[in-house]
Coordinates of N, CA and C in Angstrom, one line a residue:
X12 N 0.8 -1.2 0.0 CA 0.0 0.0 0.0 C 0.9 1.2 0.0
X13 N 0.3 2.4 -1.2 CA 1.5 3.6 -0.7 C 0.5 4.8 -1.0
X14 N 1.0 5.4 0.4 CA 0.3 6.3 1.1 C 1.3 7.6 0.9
X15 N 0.5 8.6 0.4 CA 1.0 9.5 0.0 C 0.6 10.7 0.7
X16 N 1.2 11.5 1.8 CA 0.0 13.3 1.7 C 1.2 14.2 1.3
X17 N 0.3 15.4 1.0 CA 0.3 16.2 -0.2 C -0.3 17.7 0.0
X18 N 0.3 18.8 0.1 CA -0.4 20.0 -0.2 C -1.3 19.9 -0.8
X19 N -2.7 20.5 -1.1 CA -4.2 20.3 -2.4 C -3.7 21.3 -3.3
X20 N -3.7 20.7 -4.8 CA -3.5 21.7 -5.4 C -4.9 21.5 -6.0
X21 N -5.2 22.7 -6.9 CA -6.4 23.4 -7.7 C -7.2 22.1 -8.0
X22 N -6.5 20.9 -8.9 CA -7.1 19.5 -10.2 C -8.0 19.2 -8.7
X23 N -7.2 18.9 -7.3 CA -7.6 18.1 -6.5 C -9.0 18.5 -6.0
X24 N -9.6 19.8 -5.9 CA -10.6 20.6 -5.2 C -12.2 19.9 -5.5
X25 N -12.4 19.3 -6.6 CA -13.6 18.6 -6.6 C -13.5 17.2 -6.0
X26 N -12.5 16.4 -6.0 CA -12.6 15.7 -5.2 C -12.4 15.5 -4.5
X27 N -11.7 16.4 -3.4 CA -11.8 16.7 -1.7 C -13.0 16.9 -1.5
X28 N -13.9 18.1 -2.0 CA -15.0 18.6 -1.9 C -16.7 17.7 -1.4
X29 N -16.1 16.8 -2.9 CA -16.9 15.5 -2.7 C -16.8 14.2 -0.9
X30 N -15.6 14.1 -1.3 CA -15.3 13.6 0.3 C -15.8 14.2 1.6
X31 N -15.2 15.3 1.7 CA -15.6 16.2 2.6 C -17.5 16.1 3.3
X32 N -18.2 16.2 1.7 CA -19.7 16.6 1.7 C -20.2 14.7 2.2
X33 N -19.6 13.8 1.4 CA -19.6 12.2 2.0 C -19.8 12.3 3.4
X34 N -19.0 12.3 3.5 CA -18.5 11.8 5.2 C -19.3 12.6 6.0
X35 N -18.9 14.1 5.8 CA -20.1 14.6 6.4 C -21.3 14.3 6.8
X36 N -22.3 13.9 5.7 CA -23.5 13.2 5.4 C -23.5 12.0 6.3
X37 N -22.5 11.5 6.1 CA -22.3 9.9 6.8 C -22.5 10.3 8.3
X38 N -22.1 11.5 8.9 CA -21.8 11.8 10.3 C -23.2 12.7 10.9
X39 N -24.0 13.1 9.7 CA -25.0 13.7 9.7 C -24.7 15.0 10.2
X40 N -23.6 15.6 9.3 CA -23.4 17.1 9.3 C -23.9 17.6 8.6
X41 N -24.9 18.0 8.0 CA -25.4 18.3 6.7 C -26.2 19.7 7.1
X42 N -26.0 20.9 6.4 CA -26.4 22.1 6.5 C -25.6 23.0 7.1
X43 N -26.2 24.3 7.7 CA -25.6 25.4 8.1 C -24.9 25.3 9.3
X44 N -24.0 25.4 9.7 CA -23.6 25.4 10.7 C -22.6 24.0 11.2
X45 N -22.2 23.4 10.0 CA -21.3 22.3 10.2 C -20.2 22.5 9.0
X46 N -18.9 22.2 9.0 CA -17.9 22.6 8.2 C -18.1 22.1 6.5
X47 N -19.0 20.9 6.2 CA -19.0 20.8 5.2 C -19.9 21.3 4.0
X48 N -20.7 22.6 4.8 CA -21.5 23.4 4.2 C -20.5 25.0 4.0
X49 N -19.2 25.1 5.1 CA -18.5 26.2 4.6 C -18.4 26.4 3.0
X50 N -18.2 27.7 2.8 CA -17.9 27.9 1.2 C -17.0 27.8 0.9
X51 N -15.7 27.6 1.8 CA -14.6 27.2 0.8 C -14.6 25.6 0.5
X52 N -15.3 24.9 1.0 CA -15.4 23.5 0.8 C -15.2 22.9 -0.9
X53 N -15.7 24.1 -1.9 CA -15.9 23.7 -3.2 C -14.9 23.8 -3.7
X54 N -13.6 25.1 -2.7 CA -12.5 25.0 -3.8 C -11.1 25.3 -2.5
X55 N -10.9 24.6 -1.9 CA -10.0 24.2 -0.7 C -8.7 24.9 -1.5
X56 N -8.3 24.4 -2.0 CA -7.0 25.1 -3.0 C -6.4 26.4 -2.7
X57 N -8.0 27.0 -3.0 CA -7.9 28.6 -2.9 C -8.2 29.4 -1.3
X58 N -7.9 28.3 -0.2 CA -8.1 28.8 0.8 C -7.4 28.9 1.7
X59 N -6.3 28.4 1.8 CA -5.3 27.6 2.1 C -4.0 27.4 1.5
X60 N -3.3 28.6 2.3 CA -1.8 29.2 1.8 C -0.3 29.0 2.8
X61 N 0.5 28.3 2.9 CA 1.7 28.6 3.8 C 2.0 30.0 3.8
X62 N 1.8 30.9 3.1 CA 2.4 32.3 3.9 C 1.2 33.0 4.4
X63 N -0.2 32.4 4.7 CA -0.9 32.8 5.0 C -0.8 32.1 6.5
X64 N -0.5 31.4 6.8 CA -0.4 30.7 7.8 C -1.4 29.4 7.8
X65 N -1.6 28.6 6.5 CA -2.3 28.0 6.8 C -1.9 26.6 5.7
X66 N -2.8 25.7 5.6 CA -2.2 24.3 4.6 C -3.7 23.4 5.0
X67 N -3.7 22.9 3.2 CA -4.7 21.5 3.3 C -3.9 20.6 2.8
X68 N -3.8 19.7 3.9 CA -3.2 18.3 3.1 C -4.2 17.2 2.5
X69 N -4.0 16.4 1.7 CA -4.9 15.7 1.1 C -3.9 14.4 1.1
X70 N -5.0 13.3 1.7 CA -4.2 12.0 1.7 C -4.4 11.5 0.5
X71 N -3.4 10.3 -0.2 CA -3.9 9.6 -1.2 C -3.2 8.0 -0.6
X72 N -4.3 7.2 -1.1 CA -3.6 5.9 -0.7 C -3.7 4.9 -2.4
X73 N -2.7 4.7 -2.4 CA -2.2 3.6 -4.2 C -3.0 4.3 -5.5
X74 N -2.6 6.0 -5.0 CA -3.0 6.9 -6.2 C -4.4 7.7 -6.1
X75 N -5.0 7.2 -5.0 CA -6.8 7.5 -4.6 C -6.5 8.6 -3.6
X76 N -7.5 9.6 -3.8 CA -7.5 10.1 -2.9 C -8.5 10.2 -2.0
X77 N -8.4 10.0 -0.7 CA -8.6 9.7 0.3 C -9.4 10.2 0.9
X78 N -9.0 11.6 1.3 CA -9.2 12.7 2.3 C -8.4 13.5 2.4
X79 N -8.8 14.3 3.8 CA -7.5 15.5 4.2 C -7.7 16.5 5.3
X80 N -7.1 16.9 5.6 CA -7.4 17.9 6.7 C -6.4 19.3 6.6
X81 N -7.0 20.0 7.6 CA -6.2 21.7 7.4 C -6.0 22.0 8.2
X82 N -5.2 23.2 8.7 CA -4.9 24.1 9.6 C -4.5 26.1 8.9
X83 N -5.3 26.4 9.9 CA -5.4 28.4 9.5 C -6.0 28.7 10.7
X84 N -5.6 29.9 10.8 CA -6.1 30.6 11.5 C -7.3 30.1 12.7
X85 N -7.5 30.6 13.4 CA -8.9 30.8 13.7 C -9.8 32.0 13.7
X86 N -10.0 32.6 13.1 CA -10.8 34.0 13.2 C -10.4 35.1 13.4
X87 N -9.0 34.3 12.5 CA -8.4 35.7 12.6 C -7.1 35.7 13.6
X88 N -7.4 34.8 14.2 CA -6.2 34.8 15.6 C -5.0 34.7 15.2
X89 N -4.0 35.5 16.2 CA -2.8 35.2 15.9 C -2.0 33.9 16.5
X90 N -2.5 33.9 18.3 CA -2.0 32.7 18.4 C -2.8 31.1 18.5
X91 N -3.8 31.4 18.0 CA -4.7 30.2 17.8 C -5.3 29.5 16.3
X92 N -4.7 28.6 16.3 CA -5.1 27.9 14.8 C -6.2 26.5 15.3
X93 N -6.9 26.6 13.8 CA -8.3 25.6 14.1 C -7.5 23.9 13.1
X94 N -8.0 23.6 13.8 CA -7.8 21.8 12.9 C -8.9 21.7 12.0
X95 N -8.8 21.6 10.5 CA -10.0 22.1 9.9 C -10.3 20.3 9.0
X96 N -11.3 20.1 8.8 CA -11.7 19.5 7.5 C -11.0 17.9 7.7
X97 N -10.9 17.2 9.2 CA -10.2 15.9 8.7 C -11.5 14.9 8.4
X98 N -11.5 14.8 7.0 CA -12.6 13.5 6.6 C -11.3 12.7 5.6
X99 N -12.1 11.4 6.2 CA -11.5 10.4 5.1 C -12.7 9.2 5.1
X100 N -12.7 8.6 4.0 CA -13.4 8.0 3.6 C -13.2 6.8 4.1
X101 N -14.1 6.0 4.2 CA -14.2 4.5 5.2 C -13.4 4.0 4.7
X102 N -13.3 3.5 3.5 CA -11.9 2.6 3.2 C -10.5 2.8 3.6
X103 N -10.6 4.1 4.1 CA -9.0 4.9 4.2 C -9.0 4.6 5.6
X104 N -10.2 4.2 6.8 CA -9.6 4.1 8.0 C -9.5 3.3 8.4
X105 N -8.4 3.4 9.7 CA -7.8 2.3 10.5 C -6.3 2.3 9.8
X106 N -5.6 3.0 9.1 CA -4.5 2.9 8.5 C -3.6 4.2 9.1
X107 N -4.1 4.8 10.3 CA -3.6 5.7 10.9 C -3.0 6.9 9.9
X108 N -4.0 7.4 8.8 CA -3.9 8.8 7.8 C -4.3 9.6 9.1
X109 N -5.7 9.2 9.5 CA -6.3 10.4 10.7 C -4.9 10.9 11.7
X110 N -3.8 10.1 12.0 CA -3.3 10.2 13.2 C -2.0 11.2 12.5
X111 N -1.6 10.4 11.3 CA -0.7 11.7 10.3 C -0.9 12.7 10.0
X112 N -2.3 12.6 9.5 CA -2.7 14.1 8.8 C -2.8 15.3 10.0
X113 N -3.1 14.9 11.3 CA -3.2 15.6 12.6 C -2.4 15.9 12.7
X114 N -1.1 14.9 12.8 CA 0.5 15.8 13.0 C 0.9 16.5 12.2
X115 N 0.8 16.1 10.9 CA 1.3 17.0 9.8 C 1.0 18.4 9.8
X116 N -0.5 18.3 10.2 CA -1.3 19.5 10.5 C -0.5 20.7 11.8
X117 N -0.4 19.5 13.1 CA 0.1 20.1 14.0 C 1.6 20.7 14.0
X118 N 2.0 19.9 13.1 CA 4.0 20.5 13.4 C 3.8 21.6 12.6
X119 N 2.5 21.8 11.1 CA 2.5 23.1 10.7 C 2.6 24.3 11.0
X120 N 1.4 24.0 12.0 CA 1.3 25.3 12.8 C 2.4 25.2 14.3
X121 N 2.8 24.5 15.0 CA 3.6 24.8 15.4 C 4.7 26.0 14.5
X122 N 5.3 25.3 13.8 CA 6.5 26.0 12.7 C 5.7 27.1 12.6
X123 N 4.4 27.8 12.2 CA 3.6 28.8 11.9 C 3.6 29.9 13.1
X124 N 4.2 29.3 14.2 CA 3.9 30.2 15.5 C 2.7 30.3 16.1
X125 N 1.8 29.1 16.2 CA 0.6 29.3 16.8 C 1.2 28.8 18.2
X126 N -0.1 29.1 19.2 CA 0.3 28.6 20.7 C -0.7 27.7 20.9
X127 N -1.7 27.7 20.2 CA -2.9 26.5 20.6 C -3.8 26.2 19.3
X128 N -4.2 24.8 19.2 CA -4.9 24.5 18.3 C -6.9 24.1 18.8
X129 N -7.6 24.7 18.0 CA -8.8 24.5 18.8 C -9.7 23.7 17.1
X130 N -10.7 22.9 17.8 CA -11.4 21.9 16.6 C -12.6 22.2 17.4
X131 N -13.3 22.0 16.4 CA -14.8 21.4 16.8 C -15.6 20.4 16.2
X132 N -16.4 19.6 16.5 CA -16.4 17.8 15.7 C -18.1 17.8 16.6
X133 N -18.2 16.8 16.2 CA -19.8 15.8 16.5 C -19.4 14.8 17.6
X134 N -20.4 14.6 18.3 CA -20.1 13.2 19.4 C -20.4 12.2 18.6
X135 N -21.1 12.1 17.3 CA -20.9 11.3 16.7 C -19.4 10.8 15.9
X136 N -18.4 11.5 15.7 CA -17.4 10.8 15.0 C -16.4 11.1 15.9
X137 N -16.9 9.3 17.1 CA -16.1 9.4 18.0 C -14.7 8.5 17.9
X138 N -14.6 8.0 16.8 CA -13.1 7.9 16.5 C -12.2 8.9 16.1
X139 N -12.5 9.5 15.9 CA -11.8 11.0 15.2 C -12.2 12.0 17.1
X140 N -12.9 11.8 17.7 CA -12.5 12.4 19.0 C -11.2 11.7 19.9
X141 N -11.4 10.7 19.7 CA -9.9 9.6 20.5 C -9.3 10.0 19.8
X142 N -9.1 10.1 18.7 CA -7.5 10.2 17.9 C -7.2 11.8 18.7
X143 N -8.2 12.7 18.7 CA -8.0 13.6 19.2 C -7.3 14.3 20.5
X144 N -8.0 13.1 21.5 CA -7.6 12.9 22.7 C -6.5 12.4 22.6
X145 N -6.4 11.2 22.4 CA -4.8 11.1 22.4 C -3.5 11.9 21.7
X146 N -3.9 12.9 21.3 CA -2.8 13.4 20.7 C -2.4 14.6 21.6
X147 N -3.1 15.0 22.4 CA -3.3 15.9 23.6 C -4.3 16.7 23.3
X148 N -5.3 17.0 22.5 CA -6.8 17.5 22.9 C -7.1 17.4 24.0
X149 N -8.1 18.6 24.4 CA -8.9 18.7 25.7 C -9.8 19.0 25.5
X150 N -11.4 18.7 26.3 CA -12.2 18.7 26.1 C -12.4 20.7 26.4
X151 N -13.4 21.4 25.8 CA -13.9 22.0 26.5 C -15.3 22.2 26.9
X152 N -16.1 23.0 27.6 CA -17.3 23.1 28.0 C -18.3 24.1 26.9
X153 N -17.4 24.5 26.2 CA -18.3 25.7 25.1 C -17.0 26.0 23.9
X154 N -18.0 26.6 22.9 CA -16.9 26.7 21.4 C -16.1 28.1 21.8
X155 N -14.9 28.1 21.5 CA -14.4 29.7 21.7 C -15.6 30.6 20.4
X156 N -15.4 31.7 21.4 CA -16.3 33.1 20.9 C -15.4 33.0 18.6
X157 N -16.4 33.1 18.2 CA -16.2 33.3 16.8 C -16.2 32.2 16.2
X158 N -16.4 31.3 16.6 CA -16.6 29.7 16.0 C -17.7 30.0 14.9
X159 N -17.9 29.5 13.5 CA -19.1 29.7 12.7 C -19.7 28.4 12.6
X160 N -19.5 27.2 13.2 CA -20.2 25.6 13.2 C -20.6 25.8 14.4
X161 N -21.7 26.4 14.7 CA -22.9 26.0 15.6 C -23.6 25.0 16.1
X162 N -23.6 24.1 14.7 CA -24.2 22.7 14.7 C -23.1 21.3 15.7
X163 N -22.4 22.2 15.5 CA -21.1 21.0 16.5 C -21.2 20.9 17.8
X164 N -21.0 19.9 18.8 CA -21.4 19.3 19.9 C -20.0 19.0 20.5
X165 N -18.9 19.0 20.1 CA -17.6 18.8 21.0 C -16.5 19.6 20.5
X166 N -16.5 20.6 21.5 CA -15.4 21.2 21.1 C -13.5 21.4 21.8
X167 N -12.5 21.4 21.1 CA -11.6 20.8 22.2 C -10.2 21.9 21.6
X168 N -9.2 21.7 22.6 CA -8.1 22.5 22.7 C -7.0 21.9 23.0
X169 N -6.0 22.1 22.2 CA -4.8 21.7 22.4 C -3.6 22.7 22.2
X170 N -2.4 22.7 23.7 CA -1.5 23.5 23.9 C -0.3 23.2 22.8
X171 N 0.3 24.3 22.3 CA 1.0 23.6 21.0 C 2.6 23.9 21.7

């Protein structure tokens, strides 16, 4: 098996997009106020810059792509970046991409100068909360002020 991640370039944006809107659906995120209704969802590419302070990685496994996840900002903040967009598609789990793409994600923004990373997720995709936890996530009791996914039920923090 060869497992490949990858910056998203432009070709890749429909078929992240599609994943992203998948899995979603599968997790019953569907509509306003859950990440795969954001509008950059259609073209990730153009959202998601290293001198912006931010990156989408996109897994691919034996040429497929998979999924992917991000890190930017969070609302603007300087020292807080959000963990954005990790879907991968059923076939791609258990192969520990979730557990790379988090770090990949994480050493970015480390290197980026962030001091903390904050996510927000479903109690339903409680695999992707353990991966969370164990990577040092914490839970908290409410979303930080400016979060735009309303619809999300766990939100968590990690010191970088």
């Amino acid at each position: 098996m060869n497992i490949i991640i990858k910056p998203i370039s432009a070709d890749q944006d429909t078929a992240v997009a599609n994943i992203i809107k998948a899995v979603g659906k599968e997790f019953g995120a569907v509509g306003e106020g859950f990440g795969p209704s954001d509008a950059e969802v259609e073209q990730m590419s153009q959202h998601y810059f290293p001198e912006q302070k931010s990156i989408y990685l996109v897994a691919f496994v034996d040429g497929e792509i998979v999924g992917g996840a991000g890190i930017a900002p969070f609302n603007n903040a300087r020292d807080t970046c959000e963990l954005r967009k990790l879907f991968l598609l059923p076939q791609s789990r258990g192969l520990g991409l979730g557990n790379r793409l988090t770090q990949e994600c994480l050493d970015f923004a480390t290197k980026a100068g962030f001091k903390q990373c904050y996510l927000d997720t479903l109690t339903s995709m409680s695999a992707a909360i353990r991966l969370y936890e164990k990577v040092g996530f914490k839970h908290l009791s409410q979303p930080l002020d400016g979060t735009i996914h309303g619809g999300c039920d766990v939100w968590m923090l990690k010191q970088l």
